[in-house]
mmCIF file of C-alpha atoms in Angstrom:
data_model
loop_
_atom_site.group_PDB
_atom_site.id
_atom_site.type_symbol
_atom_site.label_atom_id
_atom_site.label_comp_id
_atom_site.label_asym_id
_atom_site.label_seq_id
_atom_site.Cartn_x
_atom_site.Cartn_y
_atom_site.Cartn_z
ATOM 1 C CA UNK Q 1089 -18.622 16.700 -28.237
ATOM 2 C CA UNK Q 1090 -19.058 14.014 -25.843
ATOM 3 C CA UNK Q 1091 -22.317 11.995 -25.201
ATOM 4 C CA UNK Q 1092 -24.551 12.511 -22.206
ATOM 5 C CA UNK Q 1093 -24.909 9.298 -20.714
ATOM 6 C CA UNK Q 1094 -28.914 8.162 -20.171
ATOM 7 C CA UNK Q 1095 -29.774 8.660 -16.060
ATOM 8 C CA UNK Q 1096 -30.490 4.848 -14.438
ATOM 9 C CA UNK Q 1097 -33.950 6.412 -13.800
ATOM 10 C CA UNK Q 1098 -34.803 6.989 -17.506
ATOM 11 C CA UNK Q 1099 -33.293 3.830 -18.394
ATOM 12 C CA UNK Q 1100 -34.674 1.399 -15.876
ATOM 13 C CA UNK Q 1101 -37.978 3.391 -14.724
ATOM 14 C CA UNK Q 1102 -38.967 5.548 -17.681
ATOM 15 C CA UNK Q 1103 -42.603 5.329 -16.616
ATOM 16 C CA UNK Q 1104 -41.879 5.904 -12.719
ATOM 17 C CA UNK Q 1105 -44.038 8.362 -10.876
ATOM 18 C CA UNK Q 1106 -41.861 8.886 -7.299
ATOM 19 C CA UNK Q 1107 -42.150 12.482 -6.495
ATOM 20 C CA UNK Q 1108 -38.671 12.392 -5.485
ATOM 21 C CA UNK Q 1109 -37.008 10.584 -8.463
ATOM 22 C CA UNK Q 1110 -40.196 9.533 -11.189
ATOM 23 C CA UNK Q 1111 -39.208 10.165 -14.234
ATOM 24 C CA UNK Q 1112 -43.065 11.050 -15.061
ATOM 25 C CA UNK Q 1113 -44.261 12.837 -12.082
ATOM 26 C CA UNK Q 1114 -45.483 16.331 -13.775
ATOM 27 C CA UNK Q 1115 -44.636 18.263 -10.210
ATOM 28 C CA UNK Q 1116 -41.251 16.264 -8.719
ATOM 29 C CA UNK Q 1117 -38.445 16.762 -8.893
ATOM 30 C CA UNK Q 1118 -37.414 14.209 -11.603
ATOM 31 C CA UNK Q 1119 -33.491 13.855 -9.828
ATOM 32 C CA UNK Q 1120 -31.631 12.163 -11.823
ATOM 33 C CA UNK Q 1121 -28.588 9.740 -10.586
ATOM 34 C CA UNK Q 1122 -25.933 8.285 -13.344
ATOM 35 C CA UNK Q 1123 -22.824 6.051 -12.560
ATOM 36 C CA UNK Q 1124 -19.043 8.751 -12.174
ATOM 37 C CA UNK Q 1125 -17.099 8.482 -14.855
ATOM 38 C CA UNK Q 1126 -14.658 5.611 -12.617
ATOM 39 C CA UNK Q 1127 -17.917 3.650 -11.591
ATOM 40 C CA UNK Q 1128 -16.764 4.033 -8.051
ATOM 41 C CA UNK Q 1129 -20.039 6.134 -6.930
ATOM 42 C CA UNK Q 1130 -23.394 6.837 -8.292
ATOM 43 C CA UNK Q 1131 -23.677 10.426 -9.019
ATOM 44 C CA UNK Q 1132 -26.828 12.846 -8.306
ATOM 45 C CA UNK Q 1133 -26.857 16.748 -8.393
ATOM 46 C CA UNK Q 1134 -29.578 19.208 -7.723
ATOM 47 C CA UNK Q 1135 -30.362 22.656 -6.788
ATOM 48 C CA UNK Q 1136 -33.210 23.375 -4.648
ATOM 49 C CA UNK Q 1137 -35.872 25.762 -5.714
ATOM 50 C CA UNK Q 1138 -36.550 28.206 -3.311
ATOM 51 C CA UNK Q 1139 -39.960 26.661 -1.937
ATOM 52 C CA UNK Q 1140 -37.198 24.235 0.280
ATOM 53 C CA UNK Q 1141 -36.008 26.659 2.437
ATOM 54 C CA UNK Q 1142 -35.891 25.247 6.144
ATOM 55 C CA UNK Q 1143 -34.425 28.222 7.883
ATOM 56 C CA UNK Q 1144 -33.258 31.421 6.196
ATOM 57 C CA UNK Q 1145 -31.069 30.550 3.201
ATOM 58 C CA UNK Q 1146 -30.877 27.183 4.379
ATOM 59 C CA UNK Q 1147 -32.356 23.963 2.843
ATOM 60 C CA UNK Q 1148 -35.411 22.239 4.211
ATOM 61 C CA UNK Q 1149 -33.565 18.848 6.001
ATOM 62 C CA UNK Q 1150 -36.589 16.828 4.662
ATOM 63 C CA UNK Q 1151 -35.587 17.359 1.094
ATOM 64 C CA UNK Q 1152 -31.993 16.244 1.766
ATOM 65 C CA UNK Q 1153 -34.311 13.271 3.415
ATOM 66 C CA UNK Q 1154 -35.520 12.990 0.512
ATOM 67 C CA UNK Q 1155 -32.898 13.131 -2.359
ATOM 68 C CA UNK Q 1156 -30.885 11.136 -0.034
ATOM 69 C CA UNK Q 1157 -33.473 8.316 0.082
ATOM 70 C CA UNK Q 1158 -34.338 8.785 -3.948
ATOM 71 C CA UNK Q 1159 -30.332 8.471 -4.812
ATOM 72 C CA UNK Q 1160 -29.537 5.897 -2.387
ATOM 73 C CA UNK Q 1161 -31.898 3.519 -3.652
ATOM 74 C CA UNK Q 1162 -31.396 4.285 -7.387
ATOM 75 C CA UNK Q 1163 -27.522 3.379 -6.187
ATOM 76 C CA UNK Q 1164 -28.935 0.330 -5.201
ATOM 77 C CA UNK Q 1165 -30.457 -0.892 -7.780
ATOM 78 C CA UNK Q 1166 -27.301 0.137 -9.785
ATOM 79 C CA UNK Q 1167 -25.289 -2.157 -8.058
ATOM 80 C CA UNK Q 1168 -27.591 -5.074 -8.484
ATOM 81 C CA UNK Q 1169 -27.481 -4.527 -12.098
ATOM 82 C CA UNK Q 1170 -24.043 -4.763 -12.152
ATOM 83 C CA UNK Q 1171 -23.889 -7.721 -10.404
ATOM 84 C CA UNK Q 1172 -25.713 -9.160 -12.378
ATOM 85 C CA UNK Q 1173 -23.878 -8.141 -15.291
ATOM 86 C CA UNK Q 1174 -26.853 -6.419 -16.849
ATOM 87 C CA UNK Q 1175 -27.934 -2.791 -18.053
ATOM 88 C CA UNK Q 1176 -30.193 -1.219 -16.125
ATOM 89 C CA UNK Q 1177 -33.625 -1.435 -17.704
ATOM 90 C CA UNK Q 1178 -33.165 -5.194 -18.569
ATOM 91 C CA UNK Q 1179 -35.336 -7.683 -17.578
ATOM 92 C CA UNK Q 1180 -36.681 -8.749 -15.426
ATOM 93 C CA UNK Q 1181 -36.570 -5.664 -13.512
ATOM 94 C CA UNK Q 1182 -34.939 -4.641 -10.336
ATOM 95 C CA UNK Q 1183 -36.592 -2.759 -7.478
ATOM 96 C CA UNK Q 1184 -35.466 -1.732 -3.939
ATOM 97 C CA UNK Q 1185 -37.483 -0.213 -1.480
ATOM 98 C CA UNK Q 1186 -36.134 1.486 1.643
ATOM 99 C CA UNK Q 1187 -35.148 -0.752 4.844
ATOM 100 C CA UNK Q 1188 -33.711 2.101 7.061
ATOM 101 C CA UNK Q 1189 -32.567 5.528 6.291
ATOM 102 C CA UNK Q 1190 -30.091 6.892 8.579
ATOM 103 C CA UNK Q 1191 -28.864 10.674 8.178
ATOM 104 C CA UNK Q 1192 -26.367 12.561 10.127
ATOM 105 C CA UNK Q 1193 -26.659 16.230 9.043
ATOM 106 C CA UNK Q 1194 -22.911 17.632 9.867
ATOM 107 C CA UNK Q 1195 -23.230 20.900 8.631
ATOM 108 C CA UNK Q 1196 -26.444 22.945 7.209
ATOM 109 C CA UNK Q 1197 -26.742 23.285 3.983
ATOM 110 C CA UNK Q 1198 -26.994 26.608 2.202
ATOM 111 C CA UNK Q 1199 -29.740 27.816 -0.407
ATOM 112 C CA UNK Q 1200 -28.916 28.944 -4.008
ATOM 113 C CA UNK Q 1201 -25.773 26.074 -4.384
ATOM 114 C CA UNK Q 1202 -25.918 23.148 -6.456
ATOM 115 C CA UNK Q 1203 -25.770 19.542 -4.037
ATOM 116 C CA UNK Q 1204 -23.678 16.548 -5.270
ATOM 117 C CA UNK Q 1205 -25.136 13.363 -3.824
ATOM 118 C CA UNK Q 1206 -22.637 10.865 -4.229
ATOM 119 C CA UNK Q 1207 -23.357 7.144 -2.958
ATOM 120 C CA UNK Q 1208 -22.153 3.421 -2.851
ATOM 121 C CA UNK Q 1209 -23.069 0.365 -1.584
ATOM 122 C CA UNK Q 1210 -20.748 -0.794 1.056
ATOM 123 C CA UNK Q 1211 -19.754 -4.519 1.335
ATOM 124 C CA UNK Q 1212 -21.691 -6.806 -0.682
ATOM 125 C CA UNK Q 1213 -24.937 -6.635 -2.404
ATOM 126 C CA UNK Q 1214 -27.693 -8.699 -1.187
ATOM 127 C CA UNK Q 1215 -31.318 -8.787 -1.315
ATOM 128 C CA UNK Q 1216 -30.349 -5.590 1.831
ATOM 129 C CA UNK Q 1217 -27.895 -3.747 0.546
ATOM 130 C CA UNK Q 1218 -25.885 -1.187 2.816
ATOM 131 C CA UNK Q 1219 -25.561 2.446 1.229
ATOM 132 C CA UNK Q 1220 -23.427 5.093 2.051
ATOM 133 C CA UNK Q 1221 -24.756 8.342 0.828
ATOM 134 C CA UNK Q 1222 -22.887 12.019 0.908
ATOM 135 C CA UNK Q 1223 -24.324 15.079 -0.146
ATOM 136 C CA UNK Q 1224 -21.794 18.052 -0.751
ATOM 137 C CA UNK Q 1225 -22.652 21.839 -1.447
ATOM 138 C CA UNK Q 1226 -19.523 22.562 -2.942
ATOM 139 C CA UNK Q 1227 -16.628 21.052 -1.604
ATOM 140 C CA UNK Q 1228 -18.427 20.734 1.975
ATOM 141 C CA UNK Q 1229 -19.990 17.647 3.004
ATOM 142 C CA UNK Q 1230 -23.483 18.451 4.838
ATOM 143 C CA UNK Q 1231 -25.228 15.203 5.282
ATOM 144 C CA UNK Q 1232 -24.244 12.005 5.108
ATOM 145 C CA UNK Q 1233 -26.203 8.591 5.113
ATOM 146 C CA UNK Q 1234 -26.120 5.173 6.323
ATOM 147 C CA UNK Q 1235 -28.967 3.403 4.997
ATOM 148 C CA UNK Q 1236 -30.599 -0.167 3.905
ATOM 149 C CA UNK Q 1237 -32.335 -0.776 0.949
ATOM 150 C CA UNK Q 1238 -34.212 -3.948 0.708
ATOM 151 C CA UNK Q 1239 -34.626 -6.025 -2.836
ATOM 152 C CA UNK Q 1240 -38.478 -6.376 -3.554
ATOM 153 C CA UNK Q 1241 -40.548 -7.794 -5.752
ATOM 154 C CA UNK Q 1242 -42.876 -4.865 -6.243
ATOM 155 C CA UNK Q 1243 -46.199 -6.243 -7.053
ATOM 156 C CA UNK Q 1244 -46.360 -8.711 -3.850
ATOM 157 C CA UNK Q 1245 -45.171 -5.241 -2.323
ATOM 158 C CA UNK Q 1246 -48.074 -3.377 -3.445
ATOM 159 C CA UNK Q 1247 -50.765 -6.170 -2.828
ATOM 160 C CA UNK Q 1248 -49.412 -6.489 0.756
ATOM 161 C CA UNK Q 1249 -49.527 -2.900 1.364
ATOM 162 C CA UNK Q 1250 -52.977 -2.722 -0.063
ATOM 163 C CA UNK Q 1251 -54.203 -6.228 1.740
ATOM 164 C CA UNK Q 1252 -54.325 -8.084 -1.296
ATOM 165 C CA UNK Q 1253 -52.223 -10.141 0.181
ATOM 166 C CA UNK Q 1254 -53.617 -13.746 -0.769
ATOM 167 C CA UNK Q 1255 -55.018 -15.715 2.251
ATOM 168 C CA UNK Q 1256 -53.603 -19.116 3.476
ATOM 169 C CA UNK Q 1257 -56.791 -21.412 2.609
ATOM 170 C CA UNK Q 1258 -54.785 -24.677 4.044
ATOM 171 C CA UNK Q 1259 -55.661 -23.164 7.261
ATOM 172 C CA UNK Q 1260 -59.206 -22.635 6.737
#
């Protein structure tokens, strides 16, 4: 009987609330992303509940959005830790944020199939880090993503965002 490895979200965001990816969110979709077994890709997979459909027996493109953007920046962070040569969940911690998320959808993507989203960061990892994100319904390839996730520190973030942001009083 082999171990199931711990997903990067429980270990390095067990009290995150993204509806997306939060491990805590009572109503998300809790998607869960791990390293593959060669530590080539980060690995997510999900089936869509039925309240997703876009078109008939099709998948709503604004979930793939979604786990796309979820999984892309949870491979992010992944790669940081390595390169720092740290486990997830260490400290201090390491957030990303989305830059730019860039889909192509090649193909739609049926209902009622498991998706593997499968993702990497291409060339080296920086405070933006370039992801490359697939997501297969079987052995098709639907969507793929070219997107940049940006290295944050998440409570200058937040203050920003909520104009907490502290004013320059040399200037005053």
């Amino acid at each position: 009987m082999t171990d199931t490895p711990t997903a990067l979200q429980d270990l390095a965001s067990p009290d995150g609330i993204c509806f997306g990816c939060g491990t805590v969110h009572p109503t998300g979709l809790q998607l869960k992303s791990y390293w593959s077994d060669d530590g080539t890709h980060v690995v997510a997979r999900h089936t869509p509940a039925p309240e997703y459909t876009g078109w008939p027996e099709l998948v709503y493109g604004g979930l793939l959005a979604m786990l796309v953007d979820c999984h892309s920046n949870w491979t992010a962070m992944a790669w940081h830790y390595r390169a720092e040569g740290r486990e997830p969940g260490t400290l201090p911690r390491i957030d990303c944020v989305t830059g730019k998320l860039n889909l192509t959808y090649l193909k739609p993507t049926p209902m009622g199939v498991e998706l593997t989203l499968k993702a990497r960061v291409e060339g080296d990892v920086g405070r933006k880090s370039r992801v490359i994100c697939e997501v297969w319904a079987g052995d098709v390839m639907t969507v793929v993503a070219d997107s940049v996730f940006v290295r944050v520190d998440t409570g200058k973030l937040t203050d920003n965002a909520h104009g907490r942001k502290e004013k320059d009083t040399a200037c005053a």
